[in-house]
Coordinates of C-alpha atoms in Angstrom, one line a residue:
M10 CA 98.3 68.8 104.9
T11 CA 95.1 70.9 104.6
R12 CA 93.9 73.1 107.5
R13 CA 90.5 74.7 107.8
T14 CA 90.4 78.2 109.3
N15 CA 88.4 77.2 112.4
G16 CA 91.8 77.6 114.2
D17 CA 93.0 80.4 112.0
A18 CA 91.6 83.5 113.7
A19 CA 93.7 85.8 111.5
T20 CA 91.6 84.9 108.4
V21 CA 88.3 85.4 110.3
R22 CA 89.4 88.7 111.8
A23 CA 90.7 90.0 108.4
W24 CA 87.4 89.1 106.7
A25 CA 85.4 90.8 109.4
A26 CA 87.6 94.0 109.0
L27 CA 86.7 93.9 105.4
G28 CA 83.0 93.8 106.2
G29 CA 82.6 90.3 104.9
G30 CA 79.6 88.2 105.9
Q31 CA 79.8 85.8 108.8
G32 CA 80.5 82.1 108.1
L33 CA 82.3 82.5 104.7
A34 CA 85.8 82.8 106.2
E35 CA 85.4 79.5 108.0
E36 CA 85.2 77.7 104.7
V37 CA 88.7 78.8 103.5
T38 CA 91.3 76.1 103.6
Y39 CA 95.0 76.1 103.4
Q40 CA 97.5 73.5 102.3
G41 CA 100.5 73.9 104.7
V42 CA 104.2 73.5 104.0
T43 CA 107.2 73.6 106.4
G44 CA 109.8 76.2 106.3
V45 CA 107.8 79.1 104.9
L46 CA 108.5 82.7 106.0
P47 CA 110.3 81.8 109.2
S48 CA 110.1 84.6 111.8
R49 CA 109.6 85.4 115.4
L50 CA 106.5 87.2 114.5
P51 CA 103.5 85.4 112.9
V52 CA 104.3 86.4 109.4
R53 CA 103.2 83.0 108.0
E54 CA 99.7 83.5 109.5
L55 CA 99.5 87.1 108.2
A56 CA 100.6 86.1 104.7
R57 CA 98.2 83.3 104.2
A58 CA 95.3 85.2 105.8
T59 CA 95.7 88.2 103.5
V60 CA 95.8 85.9 100.4
G61 CA 92.9 83.9 101.8
V62 CA 90.6 86.8 102.2
C63 CA 91.6 88.2 98.9
S64 CA 90.7 84.9 97.3
L65 CA 87.4 84.8 99.2
A66 CA 86.5 88.3 98.1
A67 CA 87.1 87.3 94.5
A68 CA 85.1 84.2 94.9
E69 CA 82.2 86.1 96.5
L70 CA 82.1 88.7 93.7
L71 CA 82.2 86.0 91.0
A72 CA 79.3 84.1 92.7
L73 CA 77.3 87.4 93.0
R74 CA 77.8 88.2 89.3
N75 CA 76.8 84.8 88.1
G76 CA 74.1 83.9 90.6
T77 CA 76.0 80.8 91.7
P78 CA 77.3 79.5 95.1
V79 CA 80.6 80.9 96.3
P80 CA 83.3 78.5 94.9
P81 CA 85.6 76.8 97.4
V82 CA 88.8 78.7 98.4
R83 CA 91.9 76.6 98.8
V84 CA 95.2 78.4 99.2
H85 CA 98.6 76.8 99.1
E86 CA 101.2 78.2 101.6
G87 CA 103.9 77.5 99.1
A88 CA 102.3 79.8 96.5
V89 CA 101.8 82.4 99.2
A90 CA 105.4 82.3 100.4
T91 CA 106.8 82.5 96.9
A92 CA 104.6 85.4 95.9
F93 CA 105.5 87.3 99.1
V94 CA 109.1 87.5 97.9
S95 CA 108.2 87.8 94.2
E96 CA 110.9 90.5 93.8
R97 CA 113.6 88.1 95.0
H98 CA 112.5 85.4 92.6
L99 CA 112.3 87.6 89.5
R100 CA 114.9 87.2 86.8
I101 CA 115.0 89.3 83.7
D102 CA 116.9 87.5 81.0
G103 CA 118.5 85.5 83.8
R104 CA 119.5 88.6 85.8
A105 CA 118.5 89.0 89.4
L106 CA 117.3 92.3 90.8
T107 CA 119.2 94.5 93.2
L108 CA 116.7 94.8 96.0
F109 CA 118.4 97.4 98.3
A110 CA 120.9 100.0 97.3
P111 CA 124.2 100.2 99.3
L112 CA 123.0 103.2 101.4
S113 CA 119.7 101.5 102.3
G114 CA 120.0 99.7 105.6
F115 CA 120.6 99.8 109.3
W116 CA 123.3 102.1 110.7
R117 CA 124.6 102.4 114.2
T118 CA 124.3 105.8 115.9
A119 CA 125.6 107.2 119.2
D120 CA 122.5 106.2 121.0
G121 CA 121.0 103.3 118.9
W122 CA 120.2 102.6 115.2
V123 CA 118.6 104.3 112.2
R124 CA 117.2 102.7 109.1
T125 CA 117.7 104.5 105.8
H126 CA 116.1 104.1 102.4
A127 CA 118.0 105.3 99.4
N128 CA 117.0 103.1 96.5
Y129 CA 116.0 105.9 94.3
P130 CA 118.7 108.4 93.2
H131 CA 116.7 111.4 94.5
H132 CA 116.4 109.8 97.9
R133 CA 120.1 109.0 98.0
A134 CA 120.9 112.6 97.1
R135 CA 118.6 114.0 99.8
L136 CA 120.0 111.6 102.5
L137 CA 123.6 112.6 101.8
G138 CA 122.8 116.3 101.4
A139 CA 121.0 116.4 104.7
L140 CA 124.1 115.0 106.4
G141 CA 126.6 117.2 104.5
L142 CA 128.1 114.3 102.6
P143 CA 129.1 114.3 98.9
D144 CA 127.1 112.5 96.3
S145 CA 129.0 112.1 93.1
G146 CA 126.5 109.5 91.7
D147 CA 129.2 107.2 90.4
D148 CA 131.1 107.1 93.7
D149 CA 132.5 103.8 95.0
P150 CA 129.6 102.2 97.0
E151 CA 131.9 100.9 99.7
A152 CA 133.5 104.3 100.2
A153 CA 130.1 106.0 100.3
A154 CA 128.9 103.5 102.9
R155 CA 132.0 104.1 105.0
R156 CA 131.5 107.8 105.0
L157 CA 127.8 107.4 105.9
A158 CA 128.6 105.0 108.7
G159 CA 131.3 107.3 110.1
E160 CA 128.9 110.3 110.0
L161 CA 126.0 108.5 111.7
A162 CA 128.1 107.0 114.4
G163 CA 128.5 110.3 116.1
R164 CA 124.9 111.5 115.9
Q165 CA 121.6 110.8 117.8
A166 CA 119.2 108.6 116.0
R167 CA 116.1 110.9 116.3
E168 CA 118.2 113.9 115.3
V169 CA 119.2 112.0 112.0
Q170 CA 115.6 111.0 111.5
E171 CA 114.2 114.6 111.7
Q172 CA 117.1 116.2 109.8
V173 CA 116.9 113.7 106.9
Y174 CA 113.1 114.0 106.7
A175 CA 113.2 117.7 106.7
A176 CA 115.4 117.5 103.6
G177 CA 113.0 115.2 101.8
G178 CA 115.0 112.0 102.5
L179 CA 114.1 108.8 104.3
A180 CA 115.5 107.7 107.6
V181 CA 113.8 106.5 110.8
A182 CA 115.1 105.8 114.3
V183 CA 114.8 102.1 115.2
A184 CA 112.2 101.9 117.9
P185 CA 111.9 99.3 120.7
E186 CA 109.4 96.4 120.4
A187 CA 105.7 97.3 119.8
A188 CA 106.5 101.0 120.1
G189 CA 104.1 102.3 117.4
A190 CA 100.6 103.6 117.7
R191 CA 97.8 101.1 116.9
H192 CA 96.0 101.6 113.6
P193 CA 92.9 100.0 112.2
L194 CA 93.5 97.3 109.6
V195 CA 90.8 98.5 107.0
E196 CA 88.6 101.5 107.0
T197 CA 85.6 101.5 104.6
E198 CA 82.9 104.1 104.2
T199 CA 79.8 104.2 102.0
V200 CA 79.4 107.6 100.3
G201 CA 76.3 108.9 98.6
E202 CA 73.2 107.2 97.3
A203 CA 74.2 106.2 93.8
P204 CA 72.1 103.3 92.4
P205 CA 73.6 99.8 92.3
R206 CA 75.9 99.0 89.4
V207 CA 75.1 95.5 88.5
L208 CA 78.0 93.7 86.8
P209 CA 76.9 91.1 84.2
A210 CA 77.8 87.5 84.4
A211 CA 81.4 86.8 83.5
P212 CA 84.1 84.1 83.9
L213 CA 86.3 86.4 86.1
P214 CA 85.3 88.4 89.2
A215 CA 86.6 91.8 88.0
A216 CA 85.9 91.4 84.2
G217 CA 84.9 94.7 82.7
V218 CA 85.9 96.7 85.8
R219 CA 88.1 99.7 85.1
V220 CA 90.8 100.5 87.6
L221 CA 92.9 103.7 87.5
D222 CA 96.1 102.8 89.2
L223 CA 98.0 105.7 90.9
T224 CA 100.4 103.7 93.0
R225 CA 104.1 103.1 93.2
V226 CA 106.6 100.6 94.6
I227 CA 105.1 97.4 96.1
A228 CA 101.9 97.4 98.1
G229 CA 99.7 99.4 95.7
P230 CA 101.0 97.7 92.6
V231 CA 100.6 94.3 94.2
A232 CA 96.9 95.2 94.8
T233 CA 96.4 96.3 91.2
R234 CA 98.2 93.4 89.6
T235 CA 95.9 91.2 91.6
L236 CA 92.9 93.0 90.3
A237 CA 94.3 92.6 86.8
L238 CA 94.7 88.9 87.3
L239 CA 91.0 88.7 88.2
G240 CA 90.0 90.4 84.9
A241 CA 90.1 94.2 85.6
D242 CA 91.3 96.6 83.0
V243 CA 94.1 98.2 85.1
L244 CA 95.8 101.3 83.7
R245 CA 98.7 102.7 85.7
I246 CA 99.4 106.4 85.5
D247 CA 102.7 107.9 86.5
S248 CA 104.3 111.3 86.2
P249 CA 107.0 111.6 83.5
R250 CA 108.9 113.6 86.1
L251 CA 109.1 110.7 88.6
P252 CA 110.6 107.8 86.8
E253 CA 110.0 104.3 88.1
D254 CA 112.7 101.6 88.6
P255 CA 112.2 99.3 85.6
D256 CA 113.0 96.1 87.6
A257 CA 110.4 96.9 90.2
H258 CA 107.9 97.7 87.4
A259 CA 108.6 94.4 85.8
D260 CA 107.7 92.6 89.0
T261 CA 104.5 94.4 89.8
G262 CA 103.3 95.3 86.3
M263 CA 101.9 91.9 85.4
G264 CA 98.5 92.1 83.7
K265 CA 98.5 95.9 83.6
R266 CA 99.1 98.7 81.1
S267 CA 101.3 101.7 81.9
A268 CA 101.0 105.3 80.7
R269 CA 102.5 108.7 81.7
L270 CA 100.5 111.9 82.4
D271 CA 101.7 115.1 83.9
L272 CA 98.8 116.2 86.0
A273 CA 100.2 119.7 86.3
D274 CA 99.7 120.1 82.5
P275 CA 96.1 121.1 81.6
A276 CA 96.0 118.8 78.6
D277 CA 97.1 115.7 80.5
R278 CA 94.8 116.7 83.4
K279 CA 91.9 116.7 81.0
V280 CA 92.9 113.1 79.8
C281 CA 93.0 112.0 83.5
D282 CA 89.5 113.5 84.1
E283 CA 88.2 111.6 81.1
L284 CA 89.6 108.4 82.4
L285 CA 88.1 109.0 85.8
A286 CA 84.6 109.6 84.2
A287 CA 84.6 106.0 83.0
A288 CA 86.4 104.3 85.9
D289 CA 84.9 102.0 88.5
V290 CA 87.9 102.2 90.9
V291 CA 90.7 104.6 91.7
V292 CA 93.6 103.3 93.7
T293 CA 96.1 105.8 95.1
G294 CA 99.4 105.1 96.9
Y295 CA 100.7 108.6 97.6
R296 CA 101.0 110.5 100.9
P297 CA 97.6 111.8 102.2
G298 CA 96.7 115.0 100.5
A299 CA 99.5 114.8 97.9
L300 CA 97.1 114.4 95.0
D301 CA 94.4 116.8 96.2
R302 CA 95.6 119.7 94.1
Y303 CA 94.9 117.7 91.0
G304 CA 91.3 117.2 91.9
L305 CA 91.9 113.7 93.3
A306 CA 90.7 114.2 96.9
P307 CA 88.2 111.5 97.7
G308 CA 85.3 113.8 98.5
G309 CA 85.6 115.7 95.2
L310 CA 86.0 112.5 93.2
L311 CA 82.8 111.0 94.7
D312 CA 80.9 114.2 94.2
R313 CA 81.8 114.2 90.5
H314 CA 81.6 110.4 90.0
P315 CA 78.9 108.9 92.3
G316 CA 79.3 105.1 92.7
L317 CA 83.1 105.3 92.3
T318 CA 85.3 103.2 94.7
V319 CA 88.3 105.3 95.9
A320 CA 90.9 103.1 97.6
R321 CA 93.8 104.8 99.3
L322 CA 97.0 103.4 100.7
S323 CA 99.6 105.2 102.9
A324 CA 102.7 104.2 104.9
W325 CA 102.0 105.6 108.3
G326 CA 98.3 105.5 108.7
W327 CA 95.5 108.0 108.9
T328 CA 93.7 109.3 112.0
A329 CA 96.1 107.8 114.5
A330 CA 99.3 108.7 112.6
G331 CA 99.5 112.3 113.8
P332 CA 102.3 114.3 112.2
W333 CA 103.7 111.2 110.6
A334 CA 100.7 110.8 108.3
G335 CA 102.2 113.1 105.6
R336 CA 105.6 111.5 105.7
R337 CA 107.1 109.3 103.0
G338 CA 107.6 105.7 104.0
F339 CA 108.4 102.2 102.8
D340 CA 108.0 98.8 104.3
S341 CA 111.5 98.6 105.7
L342 CA 111.1 102.0 107.4
V343 CA 107.7 101.1 109.0
Q344 CA 109.2 97.9 110.3
A345 CA 112.0 99.9 112.0
A346 CA 109.7 102.6 113.4
V347 CA 107.0 100.4 115.0
G348 CA 109.2 97.9 116.7
I349 CA 109.3 95.0 114.2
A350 CA 113.0 95.4 113.6
A351 CA 113.6 95.3 117.3
A352 CA 111.4 92.2 117.7
E353 CA 113.4 90.5 114.9
A354 CA 116.9 91.6 116.3
G355 CA 119.7 89.1 116.3
A356 CA 121.7 87.9 119.3
D357 CA 124.2 90.7 118.8
G358 CA 121.4 93.3 119.2
R359 CA 121.5 94.4 115.5
P360 CA 118.0 95.1 114.3
G361 CA 116.4 92.5 112.1
A362 CA 113.8 92.3 109.4
L363 CA 110.9 90.1 108.4
P364 CA 111.6 87.3 105.9
A365 CA 109.7 89.2 103.3
Q366 CA 108.5 92.8 102.7
A367 CA 105.3 91.4 104.3
L368 CA 103.8 94.7 105.2
D369 CA 103.9 95.7 101.5
H370 CA 102.7 92.4 100.1
G371 CA 100.1 91.7 102.9
T372 CA 98.6 95.2 102.6
G373 CA 98.5 94.8 98.8
Y374 CA 96.3 91.7 99.0
L375 CA 94.1 93.3 101.7
L376 CA 93.7 96.4 99.5
A377 CA 92.7 94.2 96.5
A378 CA 90.3 92.3 98.8
A379 CA 88.8 95.6 100.0
V380 CA 88.2 96.8 96.4
L381 CA 86.5 93.5 95.5
R382 CA 84.3 93.7 98.6
A383 CA 83.4 97.2 97.7
L384 CA 82.4 96.1 94.2
S385 CA 80.2 93.3 95.7
D386 CA 78.5 95.8 98.1
R387 CA 78.0 98.3 95.3
Q388 CA 76.3 95.6 93.3
R389 CA 73.9 94.9 96.2
T390 CA 73.2 98.3 97.7
G391 CA 74.8 101.0 95.5
G392 CA 76.6 104.1 96.7
G393 CA 80.3 105.0 96.4
R394 CA 83.0 103.7 98.6
T395 CA 86.2 105.0 100.2
V396 CA 88.7 102.4 101.4
R397 CA 91.8 103.2 103.5
L398 CA 94.7 100.9 104.4
S399 CA 98.2 101.5 105.6
L400 CA 101.5 99.7 106.1
A401 CA 101.3 100.8 109.7
G402 CA 97.8 99.2 110.1
T403 CA 99.1 95.9 108.8
A404 CA 102.1 96.2 111.2
S405 CA 99.7 96.8 114.1
W406 CA 97.8 93.7 113.2
L407 CA 101.0 91.7 113.0
L408 CA 102.3 92.9 116.3
H409 CA 99.0 92.9 118.3
G410 CA 96.3 91.1 116.4
I411 CA 97.6 87.7 115.3
R412 CA 98.7 84.7 117.3
P413 CA 100.7 81.9 115.8
A414 CA 98.2 79.2 114.8
P415 CA 98.7 76.1 117.1
P416 CA 99.5 72.9 115.3
E417 CA 96.6 70.5 115.1
D418 CA 96.9 66.9 116.4
G419 CA 99.1 65.0 114.0
D420 CA 99.9 68.1 112.0
D421 CA 103.5 68.0 110.7
G422 CA 103.1 71.3 108.9
G423 CA 102.6 69.6 105.5
D424 CA 105.2 69.0 102.8
G425 CA 108.5 70.8 102.7
Y426 CA 108.7 74.1 100.9
D427 CA 110.0 74.3 97.4
P428 CA 109.3 77.4 95.3
A429 CA 109.8 75.7 92.0
P430 CA 106.1 74.8 91.4
W431 CA 105.2 78.4 91.9
L432 CA 107.6 79.9 89.4
T433 CA 107.2 80.2 85.6
E434 CA 108.7 82.0 82.6
T435 CA 107.0 84.6 80.4
A436 CA 108.2 86.5 77.4
S437 CA 107.7 90.3 77.8
P438 CA 108.7 93.6 76.3
C439 CA 111.1 93.8 79.3
G440 CA 112.8 90.5 78.4
T441 CA 112.2 86.9 79.4
L442 CA 110.8 87.0 82.9
R443 CA 111.1 84.2 85.5
H444 CA 108.5 85.2 88.0
A445 CA 106.2 84.0 90.8
L446 CA 102.8 82.8 90.0
P447 CA 99.8 84.5 91.7
P448 CA 98.8 82.9 95.0
V449 CA 95.1 83.8 94.8
R450 CA 93.1 80.6 94.6
Y451 CA 89.4 79.7 94.3
D452 CA 88.0 76.9 92.2
G453 CA 88.4 78.1 88.6
A454 CA 90.8 81.0 89.4
P455 CA 93.3 81.9 86.6
R456 CA 96.7 80.4 87.1
T457 CA 98.6 83.4 85.7
W458 CA 98.1 86.9 84.2
H459 CA 96.6 87.3 80.7
R460 CA 99.5 89.6 79.6
P461 CA 103.0 90.4 80.7
P462 CA 104.0 93.9 82.0
S463 CA 104.5 96.7 79.5
R464 CA 107.6 98.8 79.6
W465 CA 107.0 101.7 82.0
G466 CA 104.9 104.5 80.5
T467 CA 104.6 103.1 77.0
D468 CA 100.9 102.5 76.7
A469 CA 98.1 104.9 75.6
A470 CA 96.3 106.7 78.4
A471 CA 92.9 105.2 77.4
W472 CA 90.6 102.4 78.5
L473 CA 90.5 99.2 76.4

């Protein structure tokens, strides 16, 4: 079953938020399937729209580079649903990933619920330390969970939230439905008067584009692995003092290279500056202001490198986020804080979750789309670009800006969902990977990445 987007306002609205031209979004088509991403909230519509506009932005840039009509965009909802839970489908030499640590989850308090995030060892240590609980590191997980549950049961949810955040940990009080502030979906600004950078004809939209990737976890790496799929030379840079989970890196490192630089070290900082001088795009996924001391504030970057696209991602938003803007955050915490967990609660009142980390994945495809659109606009009119997105902005759109698409006459939802056609195996330095195929589709789009992920931090900090 194929649907045009005439009845899919989410695609049209997302394309408008990205600054796309009128009329193009109406040409995107979707092949529907039943049983994908079931949820009380319109997650299915959000997921396919984010992939749809990313596919369209890629098709637009490809046509602009080659002087050809925009190729048709046809997205399969089965591919979208599989990619939106790519971390659940990933197998490394047959081994499944552990998605959430034992101390990451919902916990009852004296007046409600809190959601914690303790997947990284340092976050676990800060959570337990803030609450006065021991952290032996090799403690029995069930015993640690019982201690945490017992401690939280006698506390107020917001007291826990503030105490844990003050200690550098991660916990939020579960808010009632639609409780968060509303945030824009995409913010784009043209900066300076640099001349157009005309990209030559090429078989892939982002071929020859250099992307410096300063992101972690899911949303930012999803965006940059999508740009790598589309031909960009993507180099991810991490601090050697902040190790990444190797399983998470295997999932989101497709098509990219990975190097380590300590930006507090003058020699490594010089290498980063040399990379920036030749980059087309910088994508950051750290808290607002966290990288400014390393010369990576957007204003300074664009002063030194006119024509650069600086794309930034945060958890809690920007101008409307207030004191939360500088806080650490993850998809699961944003879901809890803005009312999504309450909207998805079970009959017993226990908070629920979306069927995917849809804020992460959806924001990732929107971020990639925003970068592609910035490259198209730079080719036409010149100038640098700043782009800002947030998990909170995508959450606002899900809660307030998308209505479930009504079924068309005779529409049975398409064929039943089976993820198998959208999975493949690839040999890699990390082991044999069974992984999701990319969902981005336009006529002629690559079916998969040109290279598997490197091991974290093992590549040279240099452009190809």
